[in-house]
């Protein structure tokens, strides 16, 4: 079993994906990893760039899908190609810093789900318009209030999940997409009494 599988959904990330993958491979040069990129037939040729740049690197797998099918299904399809003990999910637009991955893996040795949180130490978000920041921040407050989850950033897509969590929560029944997909995964993990820890990141 590979130690770490990193799942990265892409759609029109031609300019970001190469430096992102290069940084991940450099940061985790001494770890046993695989990167699974799930591309939704990006019109800008994201998949072609990945194939031409990393086609000979066995650590990088590319799944080409027929069209834009959503975040939730992208993660599900990526999991079918993954063999890691730990599953990292992250965005392709460089908003998630690969330097945080070793810290997330280390934390995952003692808890079941690690969440990279923008809101655990105030607000750690840069280069966002105020309207988007307020929407995200108060959406998480709303989720926390109504679900009673003790999570400050339920919509974060930067996670490290032990595969035993995914085997227990029955992903086949997860129907959510986008931010709600992240919330549902967190909620199901809590229902199954898995341990969760948030760590601060800068988004």
Short mmCIF file of C-alpha atoms in Angstrom, two decimals:
data_model
loop_
_atom_site.label_atom_id
_atom_site.label_comp_id
_atom_site.label_asym_id
_atom_site.label_seq_id
_atom_site.Cartn_x
_atom_site.Cartn_y
_atom_site.Cartn_z
CA UNK A 1 0.00 0.00 0.00
CA UNK A 2 1.23 3.48 -0.89
CA UNK A 3 1.60 5.68 2.16
CA UNK A 4 -0.07 8.82 0.79
CA UNK A 5 -2.47 9.41 -2.10
CA UNK A 6 -3.08 13.03 -3.07
CA UNK A 7 -6.32 13.68 -4.99
CA UNK A 8 -6.53 16.86 -7.05
CA UNK A 9 -9.66 17.62 -9.12
CA UNK A 10 -8.95 20.01 -12.01
CA UNK A 11 -10.92 22.15 -14.41
CA UNK A 12 -9.06 24.79 -16.42
CA UNK A 13 -5.95 24.76 -14.22
CA UNK A 14 -3.37 24.69 -17.00
CA UNK A 15 -1.31 27.52 -15.51
CA UNK A 16 -1.37 26.19 -11.94
CA UNK A 17 -1.18 22.42 -12.10
CA UNK A 18 2.45 21.99 -13.19
CA UNK A 19 3.99 24.19 -10.46
CA UNK A 20 1.62 22.61 -7.93
CA UNK A 21 2.64 19.05 -8.80
CA UNK A 22 6.30 20.01 -8.89
CA UNK A 23 6.05 21.52 -5.40
CA UNK A 24 4.26 18.44 -4.05
CA UNK A 25 6.85 16.07 -5.52
CA UNK A 26 9.67 18.21 -4.13
CA UNK A 27 8.09 18.59 -0.68
CA UNK A 28 7.38 14.87 -0.39
CA UNK A 29 10.49 13.64 -2.20
CA UNK A 30 11.29 11.22 0.61
CA UNK A 31 7.74 9.91 1.10
CA UNK A 32 6.01 7.09 -0.72
CA UNK A 33 3.27 8.97 -2.57
CA UNK A 34 0.99 8.96 -5.56
CA UNK A 35 -0.80 11.96 -7.03
CA UNK A 36 -4.14 11.34 -8.72
CA UNK A 37 -5.33 14.23 -10.88
CA UNK A 38 -8.98 14.04 -11.91
CA UNK A 39 -9.53 16.33 -14.89
CA UNK A 40 -13.03 17.13 -16.11
CA UNK A 41 -12.11 17.54 -19.77
CA UNK A 42 -10.70 21.04 -19.21
CA UNK A 43 -11.13 23.19 -22.34
CA UNK A 44 -7.76 24.85 -21.65
CA UNK A 45 -5.90 21.55 -22.07
CA UNK A 46 -5.03 20.93 -18.41
CA UNK A 47 -5.01 17.18 -18.98
CA UNK A 48 -2.67 17.47 -21.97
CA UNK A 49 -0.20 19.56 -19.98
CA UNK A 50 -0.17 17.01 -17.17
CA UNK A 51 0.32 14.16 -19.62
CA UNK A 52 3.17 15.86 -21.46
CA UNK A 53 4.96 17.01 -18.30
CA UNK A 54 4.47 14.04 -15.97
CA UNK A 55 3.59 11.21 -18.33
CA UNK A 56 6.78 9.33 -17.45
CA UNK A 57 6.47 9.82 -13.69
CA UNK A 58 4.83 6.77 -12.13
CA UNK A 59 3.89 8.82 -9.07
CA UNK A 60 1.44 10.89 -11.11
CA UNK A 61 -1.81 9.38 -12.37
CA UNK A 62 -4.20 11.24 -14.65
CA UNK A 63 -7.90 10.42 -14.86
CA UNK A 64 -9.64 12.14 -17.75
CA UNK A 65 -13.41 12.44 -17.40
CA UNK A 66 -15.89 13.30 -20.14
CA UNK A 67 -17.01 16.63 -18.74
CA UNK A 68 -17.54 18.81 -15.70
CA UNK A 69 -19.16 16.36 -13.31
CA UNK A 70 -18.57 17.96 -9.91
CA UNK A 71 -16.21 17.83 -6.96
CA UNK A 72 -17.87 14.98 -5.10
CA UNK A 73 -17.81 12.56 -8.01
CA UNK A 74 -14.23 13.63 -8.83
CA UNK A 75 -13.07 12.65 -5.36
CA UNK A 76 -15.01 9.39 -5.55
CA UNK A 77 -13.47 8.50 -8.93
CA UNK A 78 -10.02 9.46 -7.67
CA UNK A 79 -10.41 7.18 -4.69
CA UNK A 80 -10.97 4.25 -7.04
CA UNK A 81 -7.45 4.81 -8.40
CA UNK A 82 -5.84 5.36 -5.00
CA UNK A 83 -3.94 2.92 -2.84
CA UNK A 84 -2.72 5.18 -0.02
CA UNK A 85 -3.16 4.67 3.70
CA UNK A 86 -3.70 8.41 3.95
CA UNK A 87 -5.78 10.35 1.42
CA UNK A 88 -5.06 14.04 0.89
CA UNK A 89 -7.62 16.14 -0.96
CA UNK A 90 -6.65 19.60 -2.14
CA UNK A 91 -7.43 22.30 -4.69
CA UNK A 92 -5.43 22.75 -7.87
CA UNK A 93 -5.33 26.56 -7.89
CA UNK A 94 -2.38 26.91 -5.49
CA UNK A 95 -4.62 28.10 -2.67
CA UNK A 96 -3.52 25.08 -0.62
CA UNK A 97 0.15 25.15 0.28
CA UNK A 98 1.90 21.77 -0.29
CA UNK A 99 4.23 22.61 2.61
CA UNK A 100 1.33 21.81 4.93
CA UNK A 101 1.07 18.21 3.76
CA UNK A 102 3.85 16.75 5.98
CA UNK A 103 2.22 18.37 9.01
CA UNK A 104 -1.15 16.92 8.06
CA UNK A 105 0.32 13.44 7.63
CA UNK A 106 2.03 13.65 11.01
CA UNK A 107 -1.24 14.66 12.70
CA UNK A 108 -3.07 11.85 10.90
CA UNK A 109 -0.97 9.32 12.78
CA UNK A 110 -2.97 10.06 15.92
CA UNK A 111 -6.40 11.13 14.57
CA UNK A 112 -8.62 9.85 11.77
CA UNK A 113 -9.35 13.05 9.86
CA UNK A 114 -7.23 16.20 9.67
CA UNK A 115 -8.75 19.40 8.29
CA UNK A 116 -6.70 22.32 7.06
CA UNK A 117 -8.67 25.16 8.63
CA UNK A 118 -8.85 28.79 7.52
CA UNK A 119 -10.77 29.83 10.61
CA UNK A 120 -9.25 28.10 13.61
CA UNK A 121 -6.94 31.01 14.40
CA UNK A 122 -9.01 33.99 13.35
CA UNK A 123 -9.27 34.32 9.56
CA UNK A 124 -6.29 33.07 7.56
CA UNK A 125 -7.40 33.99 4.03
CA UNK A 126 -5.58 36.31 1.66
CA UNK A 127 -6.40 37.73 -1.79
CA UNK A 128 -10.15 37.17 -1.47
CA UNK A 129 -12.74 39.91 -1.98
CA UNK A 130 -14.50 40.80 1.24
CA UNK A 131 -17.87 39.58 -0.05
CA UNK A 132 -16.53 36.08 -0.72
CA UNK A 133 -14.69 35.96 2.60
CA UNK A 134 -17.78 36.97 4.56
CA UNK A 135 -19.92 34.43 2.70
CA UNK A 136 -17.49 31.63 3.47
CA UNK A 137 -16.94 32.63 7.09
CA UNK A 138 -20.60 32.96 7.99
CA UNK A 139 -21.53 29.85 6.01
CA UNK A 140 -19.22 27.90 8.29
CA UNK A 141 -20.74 29.57 11.35
CA UNK A 142 -24.17 28.54 10.05
CA UNK A 143 -23.06 24.94 9.50
CA UNK A 144 -21.48 24.75 12.93
CA UNK A 145 -24.63 26.03 14.61
CA UNK A 146 -27.11 23.74 12.87
CA UNK A 147 -25.04 20.54 12.70
CA UNK A 148 -23.44 20.95 16.14
CA UNK A 149 -20.15 19.86 14.61
CA UNK A 150 -17.17 21.14 16.58
CA UNK A 151 -15.47 22.19 13.36
CA UNK A 152 -14.62 25.77 12.45
CA UNK A 153 -14.05 25.18 8.73
CA UNK A 154 -16.48 22.51 7.59
CA UNK A 155 -16.22 23.55 3.93
CA UNK A 156 -12.44 23.18 3.70
CA UNK A 157 -11.32 20.99 0.82
CA UNK A 158 -7.84 20.51 2.27
CA UNK A 159 -8.02 17.26 4.21
CA UNK A 160 -6.01 14.23 5.23
CA UNK A 161 -8.21 11.19 5.76
CA UNK A 162 -7.23 7.76 6.99
CA UNK A 163 -8.67 5.18 4.59
CA UNK A 164 -10.37 3.38 7.48
CA UNK A 165 -12.73 6.37 7.67
CA UNK A 166 -13.69 6.06 4.00
CA UNK A 167 -14.33 2.34 4.38
CA UNK A 168 -16.74 2.92 7.26
CA UNK A 169 -18.84 5.87 6.09
CA UNK A 170 -20.18 4.19 2.93
CA UNK A 171 -19.26 6.71 0.27
CA UNK A 172 -21.72 5.17 -2.18
CA UNK A 173 -24.50 6.94 -0.29
CA UNK A 174 -22.84 10.37 -0.41
CA UNK A 175 -24.74 12.46 -2.94
CA UNK A 176 -23.48 15.97 -2.15
CA UNK A 177 -21.34 18.12 -4.41
CA UNK A 178 -19.11 21.13 -3.88
CA UNK A 179 -18.86 22.54 -0.37
CA UNK A 180 -21.71 20.37 0.87
CA UNK A 181 -19.67 17.29 -0.04
CA UNK A 182 -17.01 18.39 2.43
CA UNK A 183 -19.62 18.99 5.13
CA UNK A 184 -21.22 15.59 4.59
CA UNK A 185 -17.88 13.76 4.85
CA UNK A 186 -17.15 15.54 8.14
CA UNK A 187 -20.63 14.81 9.48
CA UNK A 188 -20.47 11.10 8.60
CA UNK A 189 -17.04 10.81 10.20
CA UNK A 190 -18.43 12.28 13.43
CA UNK A 191 -21.46 9.96 13.31
CA UNK A 192 -19.09 6.99 13.04
CA UNK A 193 -17.17 8.39 16.04
CA UNK A 194 -13.91 9.00 14.22
CA UNK A 195 -11.51 11.56 15.66
CA UNK A 196 -11.09 14.88 13.88
CA UNK A 197 -8.52 17.62 14.30
CA UNK A 198 -8.26 21.01 12.62
CA UNK A 199 -4.88 22.56 11.98
CA UNK A 200 -4.38 26.18 10.91
CA UNK A 201 -3.46 26.92 7.30
CA UNK A 202 -3.16 30.09 5.27
CA UNK A 203 -5.52 29.91 2.30
#
